[in-house]
mmCIF file of C-alpha atoms in Angstrom:
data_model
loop_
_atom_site.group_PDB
_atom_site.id
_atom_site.type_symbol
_atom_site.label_atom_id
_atom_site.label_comp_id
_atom_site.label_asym_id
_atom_site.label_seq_id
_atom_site.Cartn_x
_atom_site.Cartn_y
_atom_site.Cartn_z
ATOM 1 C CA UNK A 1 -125.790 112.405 -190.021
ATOM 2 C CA UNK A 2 -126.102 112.730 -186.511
ATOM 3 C CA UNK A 3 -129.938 111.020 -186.644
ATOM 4 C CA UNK A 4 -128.417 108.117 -188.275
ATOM 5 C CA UNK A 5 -126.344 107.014 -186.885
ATOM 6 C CA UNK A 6 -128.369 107.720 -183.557
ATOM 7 C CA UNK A 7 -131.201 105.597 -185.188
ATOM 8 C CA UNK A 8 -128.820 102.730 -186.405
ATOM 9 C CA UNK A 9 -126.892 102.358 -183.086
ATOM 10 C CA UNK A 10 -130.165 101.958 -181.089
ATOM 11 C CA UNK A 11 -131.418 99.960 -184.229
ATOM 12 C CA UNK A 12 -128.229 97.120 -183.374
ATOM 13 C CA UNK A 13 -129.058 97.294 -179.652
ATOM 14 C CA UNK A 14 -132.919 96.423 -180.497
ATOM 15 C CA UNK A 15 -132.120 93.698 -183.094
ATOM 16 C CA UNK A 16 -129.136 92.186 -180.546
ATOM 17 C CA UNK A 17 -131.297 92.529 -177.379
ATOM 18 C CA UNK A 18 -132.439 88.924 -175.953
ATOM 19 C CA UNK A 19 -133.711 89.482 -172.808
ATOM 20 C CA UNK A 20 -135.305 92.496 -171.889
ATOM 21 C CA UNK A 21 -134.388 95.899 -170.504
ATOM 22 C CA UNK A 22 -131.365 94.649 -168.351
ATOM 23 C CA UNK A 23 -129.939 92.414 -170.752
ATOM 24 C CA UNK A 24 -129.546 95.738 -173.254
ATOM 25 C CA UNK A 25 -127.911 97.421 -170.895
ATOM 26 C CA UNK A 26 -124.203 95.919 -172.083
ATOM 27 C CA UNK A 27 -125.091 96.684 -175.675
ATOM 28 C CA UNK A 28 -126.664 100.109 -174.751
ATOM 29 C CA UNK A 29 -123.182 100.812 -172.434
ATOM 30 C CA UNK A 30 -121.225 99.424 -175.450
ATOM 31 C CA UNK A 31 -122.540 101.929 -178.135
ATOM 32 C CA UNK A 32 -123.090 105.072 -176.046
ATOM 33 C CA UNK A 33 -120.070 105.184 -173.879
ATOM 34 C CA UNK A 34 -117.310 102.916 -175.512
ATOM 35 C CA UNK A 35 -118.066 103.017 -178.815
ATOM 36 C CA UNK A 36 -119.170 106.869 -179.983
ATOM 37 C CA UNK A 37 -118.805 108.476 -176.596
ATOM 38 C CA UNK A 38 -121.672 110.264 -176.182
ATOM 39 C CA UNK A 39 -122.001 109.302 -172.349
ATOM 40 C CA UNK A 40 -119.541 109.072 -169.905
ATOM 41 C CA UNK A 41 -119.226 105.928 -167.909
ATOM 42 C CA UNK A 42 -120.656 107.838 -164.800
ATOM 43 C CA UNK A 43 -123.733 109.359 -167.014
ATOM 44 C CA UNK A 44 -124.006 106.087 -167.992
ATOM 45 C CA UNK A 45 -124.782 105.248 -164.487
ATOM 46 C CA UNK A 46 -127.013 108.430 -163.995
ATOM 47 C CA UNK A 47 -129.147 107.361 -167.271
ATOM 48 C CA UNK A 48 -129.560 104.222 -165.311
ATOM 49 C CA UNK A 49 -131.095 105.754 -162.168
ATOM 50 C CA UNK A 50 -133.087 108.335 -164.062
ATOM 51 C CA UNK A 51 -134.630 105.066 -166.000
ATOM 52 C CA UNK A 52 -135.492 103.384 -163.307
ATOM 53 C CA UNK A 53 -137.494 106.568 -161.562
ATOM 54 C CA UNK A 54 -139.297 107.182 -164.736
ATOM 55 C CA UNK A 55 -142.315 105.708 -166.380
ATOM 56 C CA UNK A 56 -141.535 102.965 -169.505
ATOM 57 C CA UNK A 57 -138.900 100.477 -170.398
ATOM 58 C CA UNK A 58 -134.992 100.877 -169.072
ATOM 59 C CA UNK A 59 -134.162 100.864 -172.779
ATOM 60 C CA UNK A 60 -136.402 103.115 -174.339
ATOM 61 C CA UNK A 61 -136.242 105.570 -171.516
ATOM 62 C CA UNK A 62 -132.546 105.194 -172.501
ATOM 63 C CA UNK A 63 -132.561 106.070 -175.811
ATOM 64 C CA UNK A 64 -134.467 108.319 -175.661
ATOM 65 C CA UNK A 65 -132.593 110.313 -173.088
ATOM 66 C CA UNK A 66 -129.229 109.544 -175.166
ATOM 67 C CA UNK A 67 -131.197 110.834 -178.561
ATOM 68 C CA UNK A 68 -132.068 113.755 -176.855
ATOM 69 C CA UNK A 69 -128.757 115.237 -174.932
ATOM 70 C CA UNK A 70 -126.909 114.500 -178.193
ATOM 71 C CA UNK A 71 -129.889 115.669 -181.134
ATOM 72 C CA UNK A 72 -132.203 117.537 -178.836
ATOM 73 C CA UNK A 73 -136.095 115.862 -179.908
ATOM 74 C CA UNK A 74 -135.164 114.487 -183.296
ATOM 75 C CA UNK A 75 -132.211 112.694 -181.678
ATOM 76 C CA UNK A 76 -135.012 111.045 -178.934
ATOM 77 C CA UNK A 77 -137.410 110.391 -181.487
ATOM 78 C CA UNK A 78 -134.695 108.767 -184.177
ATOM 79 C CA UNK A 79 -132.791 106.490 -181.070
ATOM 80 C CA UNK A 80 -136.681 105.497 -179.732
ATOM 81 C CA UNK A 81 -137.691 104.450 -183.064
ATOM 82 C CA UNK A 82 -134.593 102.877 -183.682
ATOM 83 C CA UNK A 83 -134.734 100.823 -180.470
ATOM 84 C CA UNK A 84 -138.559 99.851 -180.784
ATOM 85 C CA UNK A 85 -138.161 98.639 -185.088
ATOM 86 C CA UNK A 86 -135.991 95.284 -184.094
ATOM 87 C CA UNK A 87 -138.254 94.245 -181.315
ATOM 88 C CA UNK A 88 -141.688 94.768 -182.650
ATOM 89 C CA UNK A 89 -140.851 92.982 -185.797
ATOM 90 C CA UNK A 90 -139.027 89.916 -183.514
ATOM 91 C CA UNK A 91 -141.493 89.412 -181.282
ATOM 92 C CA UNK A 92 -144.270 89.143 -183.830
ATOM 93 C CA UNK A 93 -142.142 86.650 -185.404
ATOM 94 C CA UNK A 94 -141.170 85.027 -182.827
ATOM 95 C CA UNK A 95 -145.256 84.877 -180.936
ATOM 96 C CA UNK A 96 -145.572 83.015 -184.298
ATOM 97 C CA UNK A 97 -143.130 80.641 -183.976
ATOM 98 C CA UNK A 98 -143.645 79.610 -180.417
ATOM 99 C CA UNK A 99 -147.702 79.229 -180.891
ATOM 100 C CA UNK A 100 -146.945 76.796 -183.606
ATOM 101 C CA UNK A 101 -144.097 74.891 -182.132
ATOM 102 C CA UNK A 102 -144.173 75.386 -178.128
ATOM 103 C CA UNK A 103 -144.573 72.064 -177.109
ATOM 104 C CA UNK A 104 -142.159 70.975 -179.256
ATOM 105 C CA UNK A 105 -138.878 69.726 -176.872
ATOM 106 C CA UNK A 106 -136.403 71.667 -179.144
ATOM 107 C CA UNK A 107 -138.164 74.911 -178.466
ATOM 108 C CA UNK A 108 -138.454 74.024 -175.204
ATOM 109 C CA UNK A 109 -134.552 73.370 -175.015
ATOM 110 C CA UNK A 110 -134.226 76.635 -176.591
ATOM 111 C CA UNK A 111 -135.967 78.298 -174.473
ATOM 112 C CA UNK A 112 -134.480 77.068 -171.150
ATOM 113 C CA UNK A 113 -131.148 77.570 -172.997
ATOM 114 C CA UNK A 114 -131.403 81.188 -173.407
ATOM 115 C CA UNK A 115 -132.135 82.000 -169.344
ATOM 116 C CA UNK A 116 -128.598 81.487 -168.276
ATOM 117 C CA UNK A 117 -127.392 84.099 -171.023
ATOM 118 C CA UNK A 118 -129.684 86.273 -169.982
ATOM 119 C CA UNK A 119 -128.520 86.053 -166.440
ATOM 120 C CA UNK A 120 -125.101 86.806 -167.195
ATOM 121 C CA UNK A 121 -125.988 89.680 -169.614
ATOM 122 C CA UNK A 122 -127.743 91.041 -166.921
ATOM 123 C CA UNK A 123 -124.900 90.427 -163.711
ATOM 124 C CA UNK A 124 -122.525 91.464 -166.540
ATOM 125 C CA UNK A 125 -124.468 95.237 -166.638
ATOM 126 C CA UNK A 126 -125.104 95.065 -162.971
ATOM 127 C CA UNK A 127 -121.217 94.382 -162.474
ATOM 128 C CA UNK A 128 -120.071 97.808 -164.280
ATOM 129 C CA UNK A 129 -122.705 99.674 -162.400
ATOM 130 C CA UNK A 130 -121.532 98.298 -159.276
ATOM 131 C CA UNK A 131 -118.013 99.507 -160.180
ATOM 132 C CA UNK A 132 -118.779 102.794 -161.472
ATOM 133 C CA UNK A 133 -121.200 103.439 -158.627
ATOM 134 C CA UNK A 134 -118.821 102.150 -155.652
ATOM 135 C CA UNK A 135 -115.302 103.347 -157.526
ATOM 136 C CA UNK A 136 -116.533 106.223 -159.843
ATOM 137 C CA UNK A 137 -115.604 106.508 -163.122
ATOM 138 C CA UNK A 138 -111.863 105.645 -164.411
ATOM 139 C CA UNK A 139 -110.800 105.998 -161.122
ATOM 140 C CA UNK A 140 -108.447 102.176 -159.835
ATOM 141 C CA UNK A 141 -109.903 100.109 -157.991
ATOM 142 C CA UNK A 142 -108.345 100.006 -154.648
ATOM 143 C CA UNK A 143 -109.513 99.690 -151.103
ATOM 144 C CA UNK A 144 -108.685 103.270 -150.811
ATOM 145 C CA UNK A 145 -110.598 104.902 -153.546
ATOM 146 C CA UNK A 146 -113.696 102.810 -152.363
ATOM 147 C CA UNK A 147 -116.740 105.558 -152.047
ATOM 148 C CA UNK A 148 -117.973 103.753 -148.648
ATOM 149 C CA UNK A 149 -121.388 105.982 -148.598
ATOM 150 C CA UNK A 150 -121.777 104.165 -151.366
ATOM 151 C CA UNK A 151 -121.662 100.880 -150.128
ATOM 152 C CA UNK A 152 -123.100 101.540 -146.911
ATOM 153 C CA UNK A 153 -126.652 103.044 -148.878
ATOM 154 C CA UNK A 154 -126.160 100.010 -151.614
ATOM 155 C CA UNK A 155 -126.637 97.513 -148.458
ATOM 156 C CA UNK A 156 -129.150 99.816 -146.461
ATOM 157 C CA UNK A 157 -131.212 100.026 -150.343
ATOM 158 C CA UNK A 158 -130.859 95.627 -150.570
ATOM 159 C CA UNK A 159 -132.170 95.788 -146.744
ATOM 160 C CA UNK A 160 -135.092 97.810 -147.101
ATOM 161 C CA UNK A 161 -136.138 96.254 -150.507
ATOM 162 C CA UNK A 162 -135.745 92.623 -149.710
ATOM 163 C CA UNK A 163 -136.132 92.510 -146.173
ATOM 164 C CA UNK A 164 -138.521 95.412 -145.303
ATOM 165 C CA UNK A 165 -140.480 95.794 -148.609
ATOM 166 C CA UNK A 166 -139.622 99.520 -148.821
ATOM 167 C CA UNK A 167 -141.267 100.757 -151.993
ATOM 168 C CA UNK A 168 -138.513 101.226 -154.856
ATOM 169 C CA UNK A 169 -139.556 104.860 -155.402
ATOM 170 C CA UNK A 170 -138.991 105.517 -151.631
ATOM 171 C CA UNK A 171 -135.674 104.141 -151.650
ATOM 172 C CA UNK A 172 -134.299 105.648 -155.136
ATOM 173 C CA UNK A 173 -135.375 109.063 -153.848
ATOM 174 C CA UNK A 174 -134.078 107.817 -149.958
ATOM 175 C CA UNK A 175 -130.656 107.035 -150.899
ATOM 176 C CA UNK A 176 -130.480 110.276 -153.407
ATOM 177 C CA UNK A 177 -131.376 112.535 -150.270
ATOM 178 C CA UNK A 178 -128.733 110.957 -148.195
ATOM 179 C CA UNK A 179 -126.012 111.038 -150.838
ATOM 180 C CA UNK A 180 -126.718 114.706 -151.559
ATOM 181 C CA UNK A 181 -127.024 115.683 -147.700
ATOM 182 C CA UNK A 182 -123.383 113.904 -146.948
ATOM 183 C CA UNK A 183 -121.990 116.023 -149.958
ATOM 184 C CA UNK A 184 -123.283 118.835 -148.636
ATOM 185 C CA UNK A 185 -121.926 118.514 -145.175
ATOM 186 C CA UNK A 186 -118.634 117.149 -146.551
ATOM 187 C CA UNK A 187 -118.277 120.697 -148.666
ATOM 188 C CA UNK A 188 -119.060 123.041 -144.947
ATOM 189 C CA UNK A 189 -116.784 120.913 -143.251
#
């Protein structure tokens, strides 16, 4: 029962995904945290880094993480096939449809339509990780709870991307060092 139900909730996240990786990430949060629990809010934030750092789409690295913690290789391989279904059969479709009718002004319309949703799925996702990541998880939102490492490596990470051009890998692995040597010193002292 398990592999169904792992396989149909990665199956509504594929068919309900407009917009790539990011844009899933609200539906993905939505059916693996909220709605059948099998992350918490905080290893939803965890699945996000480990994602990032590893070869292949946000959202298939994603389920098949999720498929695997709760069904072990089944699980991955029913939540991955589940995911990949919706979008293989939409996007044929869909290559279809816009070769035929691209220069029409309606698809056109469509098109330019559907970026500002996608924006907003995507600040919506990056919203909850920026909660979870400078509050923690379930913990209120107050000046006082604020995890100020946190912050501080979230600006140094923006600085050395944007401004310096620091390679993503070096700063995901960067910031994890740093975080993991201040816990350490914060547990001897």
């Amino acid at each position: 029962m398990i592999y169904l139900q792992l396989f149909l909730s990665f199956l509504y996240i594929g068919v309900f995904t407009i917009g790539g990786g990011y844009a899933s990430l609200p539906l993905i949060n939505q059916q693996i945290v909220i709605d059948n629990g099998w992350l918490t809010a905080s290893e939803f934030t965890d699945l996000i880094t480990i994602s990032q750092i590893t070869p292949g789409p946000i959202a298939i690295n994603a389920a098949t993480f999720v498929g695997t913690k709760v069904a072990g290789l089944p699980g991955a391989l029913c939540a991955t096939l589940g995911f990949m279904v919706p979008p293989f059969i939409i996007v044929t479709i869909f290559f279809f449809i816009y070769k035929k009718y691209s220069k029409v002004s309606v698809m056109q319309g469509i098109m330019s339509g559907l970026r500002p949703a996608v924006v907003a799925l995507i600040a919506a996702a990056g919203l909850d990780i920026l909660v979870t990541a400078f509050w923690g998880d379930g913990i209120a939102i107050t000046l006082a709870n604020l995890d100020l490492l946190s912050v501080v490596l979230t600006a140094a990470a923006l600085a050395a991307l944007k401004k310096f051009k620091v390679d993503q890998i070096i700063v995901i692995f960067g910031c994890g060092i740093v975080y993991a040597l201040a816990e350490f010193v914060q547990r001897l002292v």
